[in-house]
Short mmCIF file of C-alpha atoms and ligand atoms in Angstrom, two decimals:
data_model
loop_
_atom_site.label_atom_id
_atom_site.label_comp_id
_atom_site.label_asym_id
_atom_site.label_seq_id
_atom_site.Cartn_x
_atom_site.Cartn_y
_atom_site.Cartn_z
CA MET A 1 1.54 27.79 -7.17
CA SER A 2 2.65 24.76 -9.12
CA LEU A 3 3.39 21.56 -7.22
CA LYS A 4 7.08 20.90 -6.54
CA VAL A 5 8.53 17.43 -7.05
CA PHE A 6 11.77 16.26 -5.45
CA ILE A 7 14.15 14.62 -7.93
CA ASP A 8 17.70 13.79 -6.82
CA GLY A 9 17.92 16.60 -4.30
CA LYS A 10 16.30 19.28 -6.45
CA PHE A 11 12.76 20.63 -6.34
CA LEU A 12 11.24 20.89 -9.81
CA GLU A 13 7.88 22.24 -10.86
CA LYS A 14 5.42 19.48 -11.71
CA GLU A 15 5.57 20.28 -15.44
CA LYS A 16 9.38 20.14 -15.42
CA ALA A 17 9.68 17.06 -13.20
CA LYS A 18 10.97 14.60 -15.79
CA ILE A 19 13.43 11.73 -15.91
CA SER A 20 15.43 10.09 -18.71
CA VAL A 21 13.84 7.56 -21.07
CA PHE A 22 16.97 5.47 -20.35
CA ASP A 23 16.05 5.18 -16.67
CA HIS A 24 15.66 1.49 -15.87
CA GLY A 25 12.63 2.31 -13.75
CA LEU A 26 10.87 3.04 -17.05
CA LEU A 27 12.65 0.49 -19.24
CA TYR A 28 12.29 -2.48 -16.88
CA GLY A 29 10.22 -1.48 -13.85
CA ASP A 30 13.54 -1.78 -12.04
CA GLY A 31 13.03 0.11 -8.82
CA VAL A 32 11.02 0.31 -5.61
CA PHE A 33 8.40 2.62 -4.17
CA GLU A 34 6.22 3.48 -1.18
CA GLY A 35 2.82 5.10 -0.83
CA ILE A 36 2.56 7.10 2.39
CA ARG A 37 0.00 9.47 3.90
CA SER A 38 0.16 12.49 6.13
CA TYR A 39 -2.66 13.52 8.43
CA LYS A 40 -2.70 17.08 9.77
CA SER A 41 1.06 17.53 9.23
CA LEU A 42 1.89 14.15 10.73
CA VAL A 43 3.44 11.59 8.37
CA PHE A 44 1.78 8.35 9.33
CA LYS A 45 4.14 5.43 10.11
CA LEU A 46 6.96 7.13 8.20
CA LYS A 47 9.68 5.02 9.83
CA GLU A 48 7.87 1.80 8.88
CA HIS A 49 7.48 2.92 5.25
CA ILE A 50 11.14 3.98 5.04
CA ASP A 51 12.25 0.67 6.55
CA ARG A 52 10.16 -1.26 4.01
CA LEU A 53 11.54 0.85 1.14
CA TYR A 54 15.13 0.10 2.17
CA GLU A 55 14.32 -3.61 2.62
CA SER A 56 12.81 -3.78 -0.88
CA ALA A 57 15.91 -1.99 -2.23
CA HIS A 58 18.26 -4.30 -0.32
CA THR A 59 16.67 -7.41 -1.82
CA ILE A 60 16.96 -6.11 -5.39
CA MET A 61 20.52 -4.89 -4.64
CA LEU A 62 19.62 -1.27 -5.28
CA ASN A 63 21.82 1.20 -3.46
CA ILE A 64 19.76 4.18 -2.29
CA PRO A 65 22.18 7.14 -2.34
CA MET A 66 20.71 8.69 0.83
CA SER A 67 20.61 7.58 4.45
CA LYS A 68 17.25 6.82 6.03
CA ALA A 69 17.54 10.04 8.07
CA GLN A 70 18.18 12.06 4.90
CA MET A 71 15.22 10.38 3.21
CA ILE A 72 12.92 11.25 6.13
CA LYS A 73 14.11 14.88 5.94
CA ALA A 74 13.55 14.97 2.18
CA VAL A 75 9.96 13.69 2.56
CA ILE A 76 9.22 16.34 5.18
CA ASN A 77 10.86 19.12 3.16
CA THR A 78 8.83 18.15 0.08
CA LEU A 79 5.60 18.36 2.11
CA LYS A 80 6.65 21.73 3.53
CA LYS A 81 7.57 23.10 0.09
CA ASN A 82 4.08 22.23 -1.13
CA LYS A 83 2.36 23.44 2.04
CA LEU A 84 0.51 20.14 2.34
CA LYS A 85 -1.00 18.94 5.60
CA ASP A 86 -3.17 16.03 4.49
CA ALA A 87 -1.30 14.45 1.63
CA TYR A 88 -0.45 11.37 -0.36
CA ILE A 89 3.29 10.85 -0.68
CA ARG A 90 4.81 8.70 -3.41
CA LEU A 91 8.43 7.81 -2.78
CA ILE A 92 10.19 6.22 -5.77
CA VAL A 93 13.74 4.97 -6.16
CA THR A 94 14.69 3.67 -9.60
CA ARG A 95 17.85 1.87 -10.73
CA GLY A 96 18.75 5.07 -12.57
CA VAL A 97 19.97 5.85 -16.08
CA GLY A 98 21.64 3.00 -17.98
CA ASP A 99 21.67 1.66 -21.52
CA LEU A 100 19.11 -0.49 -23.32
CA GLY A 101 20.40 -3.73 -21.75
CA LEU A 102 19.15 -5.31 -18.52
CA ASP A 103 22.51 -5.05 -16.75
CA PRO A 104 21.93 -2.93 -13.62
CA ARG A 105 25.69 -2.31 -13.31
CA LYS A 106 25.35 0.16 -16.20
CA CYS A 107 23.19 2.35 -13.97
CA LYS A 108 25.66 4.29 -11.91
CA LEU A 109 23.29 6.20 -9.66
CA ALA A 110 19.76 5.50 -8.43
CA THR A 111 17.11 8.14 -9.12
CA VAL A 112 15.18 9.36 -6.05
CA ILE A 113 11.76 10.93 -6.61
CA ILE A 114 9.32 12.26 -4.02
CA ILE A 115 5.88 13.31 -5.21
CA THR A 116 3.47 14.83 -2.72
CA ASP A 117 -0.05 15.70 -3.68
CA LYS A 118 -3.50 16.26 -2.24
CA ILE A 119 -5.07 13.00 -1.20
CA VAL A 120 -8.00 11.87 -3.32
CA LEU A 121 -10.30 10.04 -0.94
CA TYR A 122 -12.62 7.22 -1.95
CA PRO A 123 -16.31 8.26 -1.95
CA GLU A 124 -17.74 8.25 1.59
CA GLU A 125 -20.59 6.12 0.28
CA LEU A 126 -18.24 3.13 -0.24
CA TYR A 127 -17.31 3.18 3.45
CA LYS A 128 -20.98 3.28 4.49
CA LYS A 129 -22.31 0.66 2.08
CA GLY A 130 -19.23 -1.55 1.66
CA LEU A 131 -17.57 -2.92 -1.47
CA LYS A 132 -18.77 -5.74 -3.70
CA ILE A 133 -15.71 -7.57 -4.91
CA ILE A 134 -14.73 -10.71 -6.80
CA THR A 135 -11.92 -13.26 -6.91
CA VAL A 136 -9.99 -13.28 -10.18
CA ALA A 137 -8.06 -15.82 -12.26
CA THR A 138 -4.78 -13.88 -12.22
CA LEU A 139 -2.73 -15.40 -9.39
CA ARG A 140 -0.57 -13.27 -7.12
CA ASN A 141 3.11 -13.50 -8.07
CA VAL A 142 4.83 -16.63 -6.75
CA PRO A 143 7.18 -15.42 -3.99
CA GLU A 144 9.99 -17.64 -5.25
CA ALA A 145 9.83 -15.75 -8.59
CA LEU A 146 9.08 -12.20 -7.44
CA ASN A 147 8.26 -11.78 -3.78
CA PRO A 148 5.19 -9.55 -3.24
CA GLN A 149 6.96 -8.21 -0.15
CA ILE A 150 9.23 -6.29 -2.56
CA LYS A 151 7.24 -3.16 -3.37
CA SER A 152 8.73 -2.92 -6.84
CA LEU A 153 7.88 -0.64 -9.76
CA ASN A 154 6.64 -3.72 -11.60
CA TYR A 155 2.94 -3.79 -10.69
CA LEU A 156 1.64 -5.57 -13.78
CA ASN A 157 0.58 -8.59 -11.71
CA ASN A 158 -1.78 -6.36 -9.71
CA ILE A 159 -2.85 -4.30 -12.73
CA MET A 160 -3.85 -7.50 -14.63
CA ALA A 161 -6.04 -8.49 -11.67
CA LYS A 162 -7.48 -4.96 -11.47
CA ILE A 163 -8.41 -5.14 -15.19
CA GLU A 164 -10.31 -8.37 -14.48
CA ALA A 165 -12.22 -6.65 -11.69
CA ILE A 166 -13.00 -3.63 -13.90
CA ASN A 167 -14.14 -5.89 -16.79
CA SER A 168 -16.59 -7.54 -14.39
CA GLY A 169 -17.86 -4.20 -13.08
CA SER A 170 -16.32 -4.90 -9.69
CA GLN A 171 -14.50 -2.45 -7.44
CA GLU A 172 -11.63 -4.69 -6.35
CA ALA A 173 -10.16 -8.13 -6.99
CA ILE A 174 -9.10 -10.79 -4.51
CA MET A 175 -6.03 -12.61 -5.78
CA MET A 176 -5.17 -16.21 -4.86
CA ASN A 177 -1.71 -17.66 -4.53
CA SER A 178 -0.46 -20.57 -6.64
CA LEU A 179 -1.85 -23.06 -4.07
CA GLY A 180 -5.34 -21.62 -4.42
CA PHE A 181 -5.35 -19.90 -1.03
CA VAL A 182 -6.40 -16.29 -0.57
CA ALA A 183 -3.48 -13.83 -0.82
CA GLU A 184 -4.60 -10.19 -1.04
CA CYS A 185 -6.27 -7.58 -3.24
CA THR A 186 -4.55 -5.54 -5.96
CA GLY A 187 -3.55 -2.70 -3.65
CA ASP A 188 -4.98 -3.73 -0.28
CA ASN A 189 -4.76 -6.52 2.29
CA LEU A 190 -7.82 -8.57 3.21
CA PHE A 191 -9.31 -9.45 6.60
CA ILE A 192 -12.33 -11.44 7.76
CA ILE A 193 -14.08 -11.71 11.09
CA LYS A 194 -15.63 -14.98 12.23
CA ASN A 195 -17.06 -15.56 15.71
CA LYS A 196 -15.58 -12.24 16.93
CA GLN A 197 -12.04 -13.23 15.89
CA LEU A 198 -9.90 -11.60 13.21
CA TYR A 199 -8.21 -13.57 10.40
CA THR A 200 -5.89 -12.42 7.61
CA PRO A 201 -3.64 -14.31 5.17
CA ALA A 202 -0.16 -14.85 6.64
CA GLN A 203 2.87 -13.31 4.96
CA ALA A 204 3.83 -16.82 3.80
CA MET A 205 0.73 -16.78 1.55
CA GLY A 206 2.67 -14.40 -0.73
CA ILE A 207 1.40 -10.94 0.16
CA LEU A 208 2.72 -7.49 0.78
CA ARG A 209 2.78 -7.13 4.58
CA GLY A 210 0.85 -3.89 4.61
CA ILE A 211 1.61 -1.25 7.20
CA THR A 212 -2.11 -0.62 7.63
CA ARG A 213 -2.52 -4.41 8.10
CA ASP A 214 0.02 -4.37 10.94
CA CYS A 215 -1.80 -1.40 12.54
CA VAL A 216 -5.15 -3.20 12.39
CA ILE A 217 -3.68 -6.31 14.02
CA ASP A 218 -2.28 -4.11 16.82
CA ILE A 219 -5.61 -2.29 17.29
CA ALA A 220 -7.44 -5.65 17.45
CA LYS A 221 -5.02 -7.05 20.04
CA GLU A 222 -5.44 -3.96 22.18
CA ALA A 223 -9.22 -4.33 21.97
CA LYS A 224 -8.81 -7.99 23.07
CA ILE A 225 -9.98 -9.29 19.71
CA PRO A 226 -7.90 -12.40 18.91
CA ALA A 227 -6.04 -11.86 15.60
CA HIS A 228 -4.73 -14.71 13.43
CA GLU A 229 -2.35 -14.60 10.48
CA CYS A 230 -3.25 -17.84 8.74
CA ILE A 231 -4.28 -19.79 5.64
CA LEU A 232 -7.68 -18.75 4.25
CA ASN A 233 -9.68 -20.22 1.38
CA ARG A 234 -12.65 -18.87 -0.57
CA HIS A 235 -15.19 -20.87 1.46
CA GLU A 236 -14.00 -19.14 4.63
CA ILE A 237 -14.31 -15.71 3.00
CA PHE A 238 -17.84 -16.45 1.72
CA ASN A 239 -18.94 -17.57 5.20
CA ALA A 240 -17.28 -14.81 7.19
CA ASP A 241 -19.36 -12.63 9.53
CA GLU A 242 -17.52 -9.52 8.30
CA CYS A 243 -14.86 -8.67 5.74
CA PHE A 244 -12.77 -5.57 5.04
CA LEU A 245 -9.69 -4.37 3.16
CA THR A 246 -6.78 -2.29 4.44
CA GLY A 247 -4.27 -0.02 2.70
CA THR A 248 -2.63 3.37 2.98
CA ALA A 249 -5.02 4.96 0.49
CA ALA A 250 -8.22 3.10 1.45
CA GLU A 251 -7.48 2.90 5.21
CA ILE A 252 -10.12 0.35 6.33
CA ILE A 253 -12.96 -0.28 3.88
CA PRO A 254 -15.79 -2.78 4.48
CA VAL A 255 -16.64 -5.56 2.00
CA VAL A 256 -20.24 -6.83 1.85
CA SER A 257 -20.16 -9.24 -1.09
CA VAL A 258 -17.57 -11.60 -2.60
CA ASP A 259 -18.28 -13.45 -5.89
CA GLY A 260 -21.99 -12.74 -5.42
CA ARG A 261 -22.06 -14.28 -1.92
CA GLN A 262 -23.36 -11.90 0.73
CA ILE A 263 -20.96 -11.46 3.63
CA GLY A 264 -22.69 -11.59 7.04
CA ASN A 265 -25.88 -9.54 6.94
CA GLY A 266 -24.75 -7.66 3.82
CA LYS A 267 -23.83 -4.52 5.76
CA PRO A 268 -20.50 -3.30 7.14
CA GLY A 269 -20.00 -5.14 10.46
CA GLU A 270 -19.74 -4.05 14.07
CA ILE A 271 -16.13 -5.11 14.62
CA THR A 272 -15.14 -3.52 11.30
CA HIS A 273 -16.61 -0.24 12.59
CA LEU A 274 -14.79 -0.58 15.88
CA LEU A 275 -11.48 -1.10 14.05
CA MET A 276 -12.22 1.84 11.71
CA GLN A 277 -12.74 4.08 14.75
CA GLY A 278 -9.55 2.76 16.38
CA PHE A 279 -7.62 3.48 13.18
CA LYS A 280 -9.00 7.04 12.96
CA LYS A 281 -7.71 7.68 16.47
CA ILE A 282 -4.11 6.67 15.74
CA THR A 283 -3.79 8.47 12.38
CA GLY A 284 -3.92 11.80 14.20
CA LYS A 285 -1.27 10.73 16.70
CA ASP A 286 1.37 8.51 15.17
CA GLY A 287 4.24 9.55 12.91
CA GLU A 288 6.87 12.13 12.10
CA LYS A 289 5.64 15.64 12.86
CA TYR A 290 6.36 18.58 10.60
CA LYS A 291 5.11 22.14 10.48
CA VAL A 292 3.89 23.78 7.31
N1 LIG B 1 -1.05 -5.04 -0.92
C1 LIG B 1 -0.53 -4.48 -2.03
C2 LIG B 1 -0.26 -5.34 -3.21
C3 LIG B 1 -0.27 -3.11 -2.07
O1 LIG B 1 0.25 -2.56 -3.17
C4 LIG B 1 -1.11 -2.95 0.20
C5 LIG B 1 -1.33 -4.31 0.17
C6 LIG B 1 -1.39 -2.19 1.46
O2 LIG B 1 -0.18 -1.84 2.10
P1 LIG B 1 -0.08 -0.57 3.07
O3 LIG B 1 1.32 -0.62 3.57
O4 LIG B 1 -0.36 0.64 2.23
O5 LIG B 1 -1.08 -0.77 4.15
C7 LIG B 1 -0.54 -2.32 -0.93
C8 LIG B 1 -0.22 -0.86 -0.96
C9 LIG B 1 -2.87 3.43 -4.49
C10 LIG B 1 -1.83 2.41 -4.24
O6 LIG B 1 -2.52 4.50 -5.03
C11 LIG B 1 -1.90 1.61 -3.12
C12 LIG B 1 -0.94 0.64 -2.88
C13 LIG B 1 0.05 0.50 -3.80
C14 LIG B 1 0.12 1.29 -4.91
C15 LIG B 1 -0.82 2.28 -5.14
O7 LIG B 1 -4.03 3.16 -4.18
N2 LIG B 1 -1.12 -0.14 -1.76
#
């Protein structure tokens, strides 16, 4: 059975799921998206992802032609149609079809796309050994120009940083903000542990406030591990006891080297493991339930 993709209320076979070349999502990256996961027929933190999608849309003055409740139903129906239990869900809303000019007023109706597919997991080995990553020259977008909190279809900033990582044979890139402080990775947030306390760049550093990041902070607080959203520089990363990244796709992944500096003892840390276990527990419990 071919995968079915939701486009503007219709389910189309993967091969026939196409949109206009005049869609401003393609012409200008004018649109917003979310990456969501389901675990055993439970859509993890669906409300939080939907809220963030509508906030991104609100800021770019994009009118999503569905209520949040309708959007939640559409996500669940798409998963059901494809009989997926453990899935990756890509929710996309573009400005819609317009002409070749920038003017968004020419786009009369936003395009809503929901793609659900099997989740491709990172190799287990990476979670056991930890990542070796680098900092890159490409700065994270300045929030006053394009706020990283808007999860827009324009991901070139992150892709440029990813290319730098790839060119250096590295698995991920840490991006700085325009002040030289640590912001985040290309598709993940960054955490360190020092003296049994958790630190992560504050939202004011110009990051996407990841939903996995929020979960990890909650898990830490519950485990009585003090968690700080703060300013971090490279020196503090290099001298951390532990380091890890968080994101919907990666979940929690340990980091053992940054710019050639070994982090802690060079192995994934104890508190990182504890948080990974805590995260595993909630993924099977939290979210919108659906039956396939
Ligand atoms: N920072 C950035 C810049 C992101 O794009 C995260 C942090 C983590 O946020 P969540 O809410 O997922 O904890 C993201 C989101 C992919 C992929 O396919 C992942 C993201 C974005 C686009 C694609 O790996 N991560």
